[in-house]
Amino acid sequence: MSSLNDLKKQIVSCTLCQERRLIPEANPILQISTTAKVAVFGQAPGNLAHQSGRPFFDPSGVRLREWMGVTEEQFYDASKVAIVPMAFCFPGYDGKGATGKAGDLPPPALCAETWRQKVMDQITPQLELVLLVGNYAQRWHLGDKMQRTLTDTVRMWRSFVTEAADEAGPVYVPLPHPSWRNIGWFKKNPWFGAEVLPFIQSQIRRQLDMHF
Ligand code: SF4
């Protein structure tokens, strides 16, 4: 228990990327405990999360909670849900893209290089279900099992479930990012809502011991 608390204290006081001018301002945000069985491994906090100090405290978070079938209260209960992005601080905005709207910069790799394995060593043994939200988390956790595109990787979700049943360890389910930018993807891939979401909801209900 104390080593996870010590590690969290070290992380929340980390300013490495700010010192190296990789991000505008360090404000590490993560949610970990020694008991959570469900985890969300995402990209990096957005600006609203940075301002509020709460991960996924934005419209993407609302969609993610709908996908998971959980309330805000359940989602932010560290004893039940771990939230561990690939970088713990808001990376800042990129230039304006084709849509005319700035997007978030990628998570600085330095964060995963510095902290990720240490956090995984502490929390993975008790995890049962891990949602890998987006390419960055999928690359780190699935490695060469990733497919050519995110769509192909998400389509493979059943094979990751089967693999987990054969090996000790959590079930990893790859997901697209729940951003409004992916609304076209959700429409083009109705199997995602019909097959993947009911599976993760049933697993989460079981893990959180919820009864609807
Ligand atoms: S992103 Fe990670 S490594 Fe960089 S300052 Fe934040 S906590 Fe430290």
PDB file of C-alpha atoms and ligand atoms in Angstrom:
ATOM      1  CA  MET A   1       0.000   0.000   0.000  1.00  0.00           C
ATOM      2  CA  SER A   2       2.618   2.503   1.072  1.00  0.00           C
ATOM      3  CA  SER A   3       4.789   1.937  -1.994  1.00  0.00           C
ATOM      4  CA  LEU A   4       1.914   2.794  -4.312  1.00  0.00           C
ATOM      5  CA  ASN A   5       1.185   5.903  -2.249  1.00  0.00           C
ATOM      6  CA  ASP A   6       4.880   6.839  -2.374  1.00  0.00           C
ATOM      7  CA  LEU A   7       4.952   6.345  -6.119  1.00  0.00           C
ATOM      8  CA  LYS A   8       1.826   8.473  -6.555  1.00  0.00           C
ATOM      9  CA  LYS A   9       3.379  11.235  -4.446  1.00  0.00           C
ATOM     10  CA  GLN A  10       6.467  11.202  -6.662  1.00  0.00           C
ATOM     11  CA  ILE A  11       4.352  11.327  -9.820  1.00  0.00           C
ATOM     12  CA  VAL A  12       2.068  14.165  -8.742  1.00  0.00           C
ATOM     13  CA  SER A  13       5.092  16.322  -7.939  1.00  0.00           C
ATOM     14  CA  CYS A  14       6.825  15.527 -11.256  1.00  0.00           C
ATOM     15  CA  THR A  15       7.715  18.495 -13.475  1.00  0.00           C
ATOM     16  CA  LEU A  16      10.147  16.760 -15.861  1.00  0.00           C
ATOM     17  CA  CYS A  17       8.368  17.690 -19.094  1.00  0.00           C
ATOM     18  CA  GLN A  18       7.795  21.281 -18.022  1.00  0.00           C
ATOM     19  CA  GLU A  19      11.496  21.651 -17.175  1.00  0.00           C
ATOM     20  CA  ARG A  20      12.354  20.331 -20.648  1.00  0.00           C
ATOM     21  CA  ARG A  21       9.729  22.559 -22.254  1.00  0.00           C
ATOM     22  CA  LEU A  22       7.868  19.588 -23.681  1.00  0.00           C
ATOM     23  CA  ILE A  23       4.541  20.725 -22.202  1.00  0.00           C
ATOM     24  CA  PRO A  24       3.180  24.131 -21.106  1.00  0.00           C
ATOM     25  CA  GLU A  25       2.555  23.263 -17.457  1.00  0.00           C
ATOM     26  CA  ALA A  26       2.971  20.118 -15.378  1.00  0.00           C
ATOM     27  CA  ASN A  27      -0.153  18.979 -13.544  1.00  0.00           C
ATOM     28  CA  PRO A  28      -0.047  15.192 -13.300  1.00  0.00           C
ATOM     29  CA  ILE A  29      -3.473  13.553 -13.220  1.00  0.00           C
ATOM     30  CA  LEU A  30      -4.029   9.864 -12.591  1.00  0.00           C
ATOM     31  CA  GLN A  31      -6.255   7.669 -10.459  1.00  0.00           C
ATOM     32  CA  ILE A  32      -4.738   4.553  -8.899  1.00  0.00           C
ATOM     33  CA  SER A  33      -5.264   2.252  -5.942  1.00  0.00           C
ATOM     34  CA  THR A  34      -4.320  -1.213  -4.764  1.00  0.00           C
ATOM     35  CA  THR A  35      -7.878  -2.476  -5.242  1.00  0.00           C
ATOM     36  CA  ALA A  36      -9.204  -1.275  -8.630  1.00  0.00           C
ATOM     37  CA  LYS A  37     -10.078  -4.164 -10.940  1.00  0.00           C
ATOM     38  CA  VAL A  38     -11.116  -2.057 -13.922  1.00  0.00           C
ATOM     39  CA  ALA A  39      -8.684   0.327 -15.613  1.00  0.00           C
ATOM     40  CA  VAL A  40      -8.793   2.944 -18.334  1.00  0.00           C
ATOM     41  CA  PHE A  41      -5.455   3.483 -20.064  1.00  0.00           C
ATOM     42  CA  GLY A  42      -5.783   6.511 -22.306  1.00  0.00           C
ATOM     43  CA  GLN A  43      -3.640   9.120 -24.024  1.00  0.00           C
ATOM     44  CA  ALA A  44      -3.191  12.224 -21.847  1.00  0.00           C
ATOM     45  CA  PRO A  45      -5.493  14.593 -19.959  1.00  0.00           C
ATOM     46  CA  GLY A  46      -7.218  17.225 -22.092  1.00  0.00           C
ATOM     47  CA  ASN A  47      -7.355  20.886 -21.184  1.00  0.00           C
ATOM     48  CA  LEU A  48     -10.612  20.541 -19.189  1.00  0.00           C
ATOM     49  CA  ALA A  49      -9.090  17.709 -17.177  1.00  0.00           C
ATOM     50  CA  HIS A  50      -5.988  19.855 -16.680  1.00  0.00           C
ATOM     51  CA  GLN A  51      -8.149  22.730 -15.375  1.00  0.00           C
ATOM     52  CA  SER A  52     -10.311  20.563 -13.129  1.00  0.00           C
ATOM     53  CA  GLY A  53      -7.684  18.063 -11.985  1.00  0.00           C
ATOM     54  CA  ARG A  54     -10.053  15.203 -12.918  1.00  0.00           C
ATOM     55  CA  PRO A  55      -9.319  12.757 -15.745  1.00  0.00           C
ATOM     56  CA  PHE A  56     -11.874  12.598 -18.577  1.00  0.00           C
ATOM     57  CA  PHE A  57     -13.731  15.581 -17.119  1.00  0.00           C
ATOM     58  CA  ASP A  58     -15.025  16.574 -20.545  1.00  0.00           C
ATOM     59  CA  PRO A  59     -17.502  15.463 -23.250  1.00  0.00           C
ATOM     60  CA  SER A  60     -15.198  12.562 -24.197  1.00  0.00           C
ATOM     61  CA  GLY A  61     -15.442  11.401 -20.588  1.00  0.00           C
ATOM     62  CA  VAL A  62     -19.238  11.566 -20.726  1.00  0.00           C
ATOM     63  CA  ARG A  63     -19.199   9.310 -23.802  1.00  0.00           C
ATOM     64  CA  LEU A  64     -16.644   6.971 -22.222  1.00  0.00           C
ATOM     65  CA  ARG A  65     -18.795   6.572 -19.099  1.00  0.00           C
ATOM     66  CA  GLU A  66     -21.795   5.802 -21.330  1.00  0.00           C
ATOM     67  CA  TRP A  67     -19.746   3.150 -23.097  1.00  0.00           C
ATOM     68  CA  MET A  68     -18.735   1.664 -19.752  1.00  0.00           C
ATOM     69  CA  GLY A  69     -22.232   1.920 -18.274  1.00  0.00           C
ATOM     70  CA  VAL A  70     -20.992   3.673 -15.128  1.00  0.00           C
ATOM     71  CA  THR A  71     -21.941   6.836 -13.274  1.00  0.00           C
ATOM     72  CA  GLU A  72     -19.502   9.690 -12.586  1.00  0.00           C
ATOM     73  CA  GLU A  73     -19.386   8.562  -8.978  1.00  0.00           C
ATOM     74  CA  GLN A  74     -18.373   5.036  -9.946  1.00  0.00           C
ATOM     75  CA  PHE A  75     -15.903   6.254 -12.568  1.00  0.00           C
ATOM     76  CA  TYR A  76     -14.088   8.517 -10.109  1.00  0.00           C
ATOM     77  CA  ASP A  77     -13.973   5.913  -7.338  1.00  0.00           C
ATOM     78  CA  ALA A  78     -10.250   5.104  -7.249  1.00  0.00           C
ATOM     79  CA  SER A  79     -10.879   1.952  -5.244  1.00  0.00           C
ATOM     80  CA  LYS A  80     -12.793   0.547  -8.233  1.00  0.00           C
ATOM     81  CA  VAL A  81     -11.470   2.207 -11.405  1.00  0.00           C
ATOM     82  CA  ALA A  82      -7.841   3.062 -12.233  1.00  0.00           C
ATOM     83  CA  ILE A  83      -7.230   5.815 -14.796  1.00  0.00           C
ATOM     84  CA  VAL A  84      -3.678   5.803 -16.109  1.00  0.00           C
ATOM     85  CA  PRO A  85      -2.998   7.771 -19.297  1.00  0.00           C
ATOM     86  CA  MET A  86       0.209   7.381 -21.310  1.00  0.00           C
ATOM     87  CA  ALA A  87       1.228  10.833 -20.084  1.00  0.00           C
ATOM     88  CA  PHE A  88      -0.154  12.310 -16.883  1.00  0.00           C
ATOM     89  CA  CYS A  89      -0.116  15.979 -17.947  1.00  0.00           C
ATOM     90  CA  PHE A  90      -1.979  17.947 -20.620  1.00  0.00           C
ATOM     91  CA  PRO A  91       0.490  18.111 -23.534  1.00  0.00           C
ATOM     92  CA  GLY A  92      -0.863  21.370 -25.010  1.00  0.00           C
ATOM     93  CA  TYR A  93      -2.437  22.026 -28.414  1.00  0.00           C
ATOM     94  CA  ASP A  94      -1.047  21.414 -31.862  1.00  0.00           C
ATOM     95  CA  GLY A  95      -1.519  23.860 -34.764  1.00  0.00           C
ATOM     96  CA  LYS A  96      -4.910  24.083 -36.384  1.00  0.00           C
ATOM     97  CA  GLY A  97      -5.630  21.084 -38.573  1.00  0.00           C
ATOM     98  CA  ALA A  98      -7.865  20.699 -41.591  1.00  0.00           C
ATOM     99  CA  THR A  99     -10.947  21.151 -39.416  1.00  0.00           C
ATOM    100  CA  GLY A 100      -9.714  24.551 -38.270  1.00  0.00           C
ATOM    101  CA  LYS A 101      -9.786  23.316 -34.658  1.00  0.00           C
ATOM    102  CA  ALA A 102      -6.635  22.696 -32.682  1.00  0.00           C
ATOM    103  CA  GLY A 103      -6.136  19.171 -31.360  1.00  0.00           C
ATOM    104  CA  ASP A 104      -4.138  17.983 -28.376  1.00  0.00           C
ATOM    105  CA  LEU A 105      -0.468  17.227 -28.928  1.00  0.00           C
ATOM    106  CA  PRO A 106       0.617  13.602 -28.500  1.00  0.00           C
ATOM    107  CA  PRO A 107       1.544  12.477 -24.980  1.00  0.00           C
ATOM    108  CA  PRO A 108       5.248  13.133 -24.328  1.00  0.00           C
ATOM    109  CA  ALA A 109       7.034   9.757 -24.474  1.00  0.00           C
ATOM    110  CA  LEU A 110       9.196  10.768 -21.512  1.00  0.00           C
ATOM    111  CA  CYS A 111       6.263  10.156 -19.151  1.00  0.00           C
ATOM    112  CA  ALA A 112       5.796   6.500 -20.068  1.00  0.00           C
ATOM    113  CA  GLU A 113       9.593   6.029 -20.127  1.00  0.00           C
ATOM    114  CA  THR A 114       9.838   7.434 -16.607  1.00  0.00           C
ATOM    115  CA  TRP A 115       6.760   6.183 -14.820  1.00  0.00           C
ATOM    116  CA  ARG A 116       4.656   3.641 -16.674  1.00  0.00           C
ATOM    117  CA  GLN A 117       6.394   0.390 -15.803  1.00  0.00           C
ATOM    118  CA  LYS A 118       6.599   1.423 -12.136  1.00  0.00           C
ATOM    119  CA  VAL A 119       2.850   2.052 -12.037  1.00  0.00           C
ATOM    120  CA  MET A 120       2.072  -1.146 -13.954  1.00  0.00           C
ATOM    121  CA  ASP A 121       4.182  -3.227 -11.569  1.00  0.00           C
ATOM    122  CA  GLN A 122       2.008  -1.981  -8.715  1.00  0.00           C
ATOM    123  CA  ILE A 123      -1.485  -2.072 -10.175  1.00  0.00           C
ATOM    124  CA  THR A 124      -1.536  -4.850 -12.790  1.00  0.00           C
ATOM    125  CA  PRO A 125      -1.730  -7.838 -10.401  1.00  0.00           C
ATOM    126  CA  GLN A 126      -5.233  -6.897  -9.232  1.00  0.00           C
ATOM    127  CA  LEU A 127      -6.596  -5.736 -12.608  1.00  0.00           C
ATOM    128  CA  GLU A 128      -9.234  -7.812 -14.392  1.00  0.00           C
ATOM    129  CA  LEU A 129     -10.268  -5.554 -17.274  1.00  0.00           C
ATOM    130  CA  VAL A 130      -8.226  -2.855 -19.020  1.00  0.00           C
ATOM    131  CA  LEU A 131      -9.704  -0.512 -21.612  1.00  0.00           C
ATOM    132  CA  LEU A 132      -6.972   0.642 -23.995  1.00  0.00           C
ATOM    133  CA  VAL A 133      -8.278   3.942 -25.310  1.00  0.00           C
ATOM    134  CA  GLY A 134      -6.548   4.986 -28.519  1.00  0.00           C
ATOM    135  CA  ASN A 135      -3.344   4.168 -30.373  1.00  0.00           C
ATOM    136  CA  TYR A 136      -0.771   5.236 -27.800  1.00  0.00           C
ATOM    137  CA  ALA A 137      -1.985   2.956 -25.030  1.00  0.00           C
ATOM    138  CA  GLN A 138      -2.567   0.136 -27.516  1.00  0.00           C
ATOM    139  CA  ARG A 139       0.995   0.408 -28.843  1.00  0.00           C
ATOM    140  CA  TRP A 140       2.514   0.235 -25.354  1.00  0.00           C
ATOM    141  CA  HIS A 141       0.351  -2.590 -24.052  1.00  0.00           C
ATOM    142  CA  LEU A 142      -0.317  -4.696 -27.159  1.00  0.00           C
ATOM    143  CA  GLY A 143       3.010  -4.173 -28.935  1.00  0.00           C
ATOM    144  CA  ASP A 144       3.240  -6.228 -32.122  1.00  0.00           C
ATOM    145  CA  LYS A 145      -0.279  -7.555 -31.625  1.00  0.00           C
ATOM    146  CA  MET A 146      -1.503  -4.204 -32.893  1.00  0.00           C
ATOM    147  CA  GLN A 147      -2.917  -4.305 -36.394  1.00  0.00           C
ATOM    148  CA  ARG A 148      -2.270  -1.962 -39.311  1.00  0.00           C
ATOM    149  CA  THR A 149      -5.096   0.406 -38.328  1.00  0.00           C
ATOM    150  CA  LEU A 150      -6.927   1.189 -35.109  1.00  0.00           C
ATOM    151  CA  THR A 151     -10.119  -0.201 -36.663  1.00  0.00           C
ATOM    152  CA  ASP A 152      -8.391  -3.528 -37.366  1.00  0.00           C
ATOM    153  CA  THR A 153      -6.991  -3.627 -33.812  1.00  0.00           C
ATOM    154  CA  VAL A 154     -10.390  -2.919 -32.236  1.00  0.00           C
ATOM    155  CA  ARG A 155     -11.979  -5.573 -34.496  1.00  0.00           C
ATOM    156  CA  MET A 156      -9.563  -8.111 -32.974  1.00  0.00           C
ATOM    157  CA  TRP A 157     -11.006  -7.547 -29.472  1.00  0.00           C
ATOM    158  CA  ARG A 158     -12.293 -11.118 -29.144  1.00  0.00           C
ATOM    159  CA  SER A 159      -8.836 -12.586 -29.679  1.00  0.00           C
ATOM    160  CA  PHE A 160      -7.455 -10.462 -26.821  1.00  0.00           C
ATOM    161  CA  VAL A 161     -10.242 -11.736 -24.579  1.00  0.00           C
ATOM    162  CA  THR A 162      -9.484 -15.345 -25.543  1.00  0.00           C
ATOM    163  CA  GLU A 163      -5.763 -14.797 -25.006  1.00  0.00           C
ATOM    164  CA  ALA A 164      -6.394 -13.417 -21.524  1.00  0.00           C
ATOM    165  CA  ALA A 165      -8.438 -16.498 -20.657  1.00  0.00           C
ATOM    166  CA  ASP A 166      -5.414 -18.655 -21.618  1.00  0.00           C
ATOM    167  CA  GLU A 167      -2.910 -16.576 -19.662  1.00  0.00           C
ATOM    168  CA  ALA A 168      -2.938 -15.078 -16.193  1.00  0.00           C
ATOM    169  CA  GLY A 169      -3.569 -11.360 -16.351  1.00  0.00           C
ATOM    170  CA  PRO A 170      -6.226  -8.831 -17.194  1.00  0.00           C
ATOM    171  CA  VAL A 171      -8.364  -8.738 -20.328  1.00  0.00           C
ATOM    172  CA  TYR A 172      -7.213  -5.896 -22.586  1.00  0.00           C
ATOM    173  CA  VAL A 173      -9.919  -4.415 -24.803  1.00  0.00           C
ATOM    174  CA  PRO A 174      -8.782  -1.864 -27.409  1.00  0.00           C
ATOM    175  CA  LEU A 175     -11.158   1.051 -27.961  1.00  0.00           C
ATOM    176  CA  PRO A 176     -11.161   4.147 -30.179  1.00  0.00           C
ATOM    177  CA  HIS A 177     -10.918   7.501 -28.415  1.00  0.00           C
ATOM    178  CA  PRO A 178     -14.427   8.641 -27.378  1.00  0.00           C
ATOM    179  CA  SER A 179     -13.837  12.091 -28.892  1.00  0.00           C
ATOM    180  CA  TRP A 180     -16.441  13.846 -31.056  1.00  0.00           C
ATOM    181  CA  ARG A 181     -13.753  13.691 -33.752  1.00  0.00           C
ATOM    182  CA  ASN A 182     -14.506   9.949 -34.046  1.00  0.00           C
ATOM    183  CA  ILE A 183     -18.275  10.242 -34.491  1.00  0.00           C
ATOM    184  CA  GLY A 184     -17.845   9.314 -38.176  1.00  0.00           C
ATOM    185  CA  TRP A 185     -15.925   6.207 -37.091  1.00  0.00           C
ATOM    186  CA  PHE A 186     -18.695   5.148 -34.680  1.00  0.00           C
ATOM    187  CA  LYS A 187     -21.278   5.471 -37.472  1.00  0.00           C
ATOM    188  CA  LYS A 188     -19.139   3.548 -39.952  1.00  0.00           C
ATOM    189  CA  ASN A 189     -18.511   0.715 -37.494  1.00  0.00           C
ATOM    190  CA  PRO A 190     -21.859  -0.215 -35.912  1.00  0.00           C
ATOM    191  CA  TRP A 191     -20.420  -3.586 -34.739  1.00  0.00           C
ATOM    192  CA  PHE A 192     -18.519  -1.600 -32.112  1.00  0.00           C
ATOM    193  CA  GLY A 193     -21.714  -0.484 -30.331  1.00  0.00           C
ATOM    194  CA  ALA A 194     -23.448  -3.810 -30.955  1.00  0.00           C
ATOM    195  CA  GLU A 195     -20.655  -6.160 -29.838  1.00  0.00           C
ATOM    196  CA  VAL A 196     -17.797  -4.477 -27.970  1.00  0.00           C
ATOM    197  CA  LEU A 197     -19.772  -2.164 -25.691  1.00  0.00           C
ATOM    198  CA  PRO A 198     -22.192  -4.825 -24.377  1.00  0.00           C
ATOM    199  CA  PHE A 199     -19.159  -6.994 -23.571  1.00  0.00           C
ATOM    200  CA  ILE A 200     -17.286  -4.328 -21.623  1.00  0.00           C
ATOM    201  CA  GLN A 201     -20.458  -3.243 -19.820  1.00  0.00           C
ATOM    202  CA  SER A 202     -21.159  -6.795 -18.662  1.00  0.00           C
ATOM    203  CA  GLN A 203     -17.556  -7.207 -17.501  1.00  0.00           C
ATOM    204  CA  ILE A 204     -17.596  -3.893 -15.652  1.00  0.00           C
ATOM    205  CA  ARG A 205     -20.921  -4.664 -13.996  1.00  0.00           C
ATOM    206  CA  ARG A 206     -19.445  -7.912 -12.765  1.00  0.00           C
ATOM    207  CA  GLN A 207     -16.281  -6.284 -11.501  1.00  0.00           C
ATOM    208  CA  LEU A 208     -17.989  -3.379  -9.799  1.00  0.00           C
ATOM    209  CA  ASP A 209     -20.583  -5.725  -8.371  1.00  0.00           C
ATOM    210  CA  MET A 210     -23.414  -3.551  -9.640  1.00  0.00           C
ATOM    211  CA  HIS A 211     -26.983  -4.687 -10.019  1.00  0.00           C
ATOM    212  CA  PHE A 212     -29.241  -2.814 -12.361  1.00  0.00           C
TER     213      PHE A 212
HETATM  214  S1  SF4 B   1       3.782  14.237 -18.346  1.00  0.00           S
HETATM  215 FE1  SF4 B   1       4.613  12.733 -16.887  1.00  0.00          FE
HETATM  216  S2  SF4 B   1       6.863  12.932 -16.973  1.00  0.00           S
HETATM  217 FE2  SF4 B   1       5.940  14.766 -17.918  1.00  0.00          FE
HETATM  218  S3  SF4 B   1       5.790  16.263 -16.225  1.00  0.00           S
HETATM  219 FE3  SF4 B   1       3.835  15.197 -16.323  1.00  0.00          FE
HETATM  220  S4  SF4 B   1       4.054  13.500 -14.861  1.00  0.00           S
HETATM  221 FE4  SF4 B   1       6.135  14.252 -15.304  1.00  0.00          FE
END
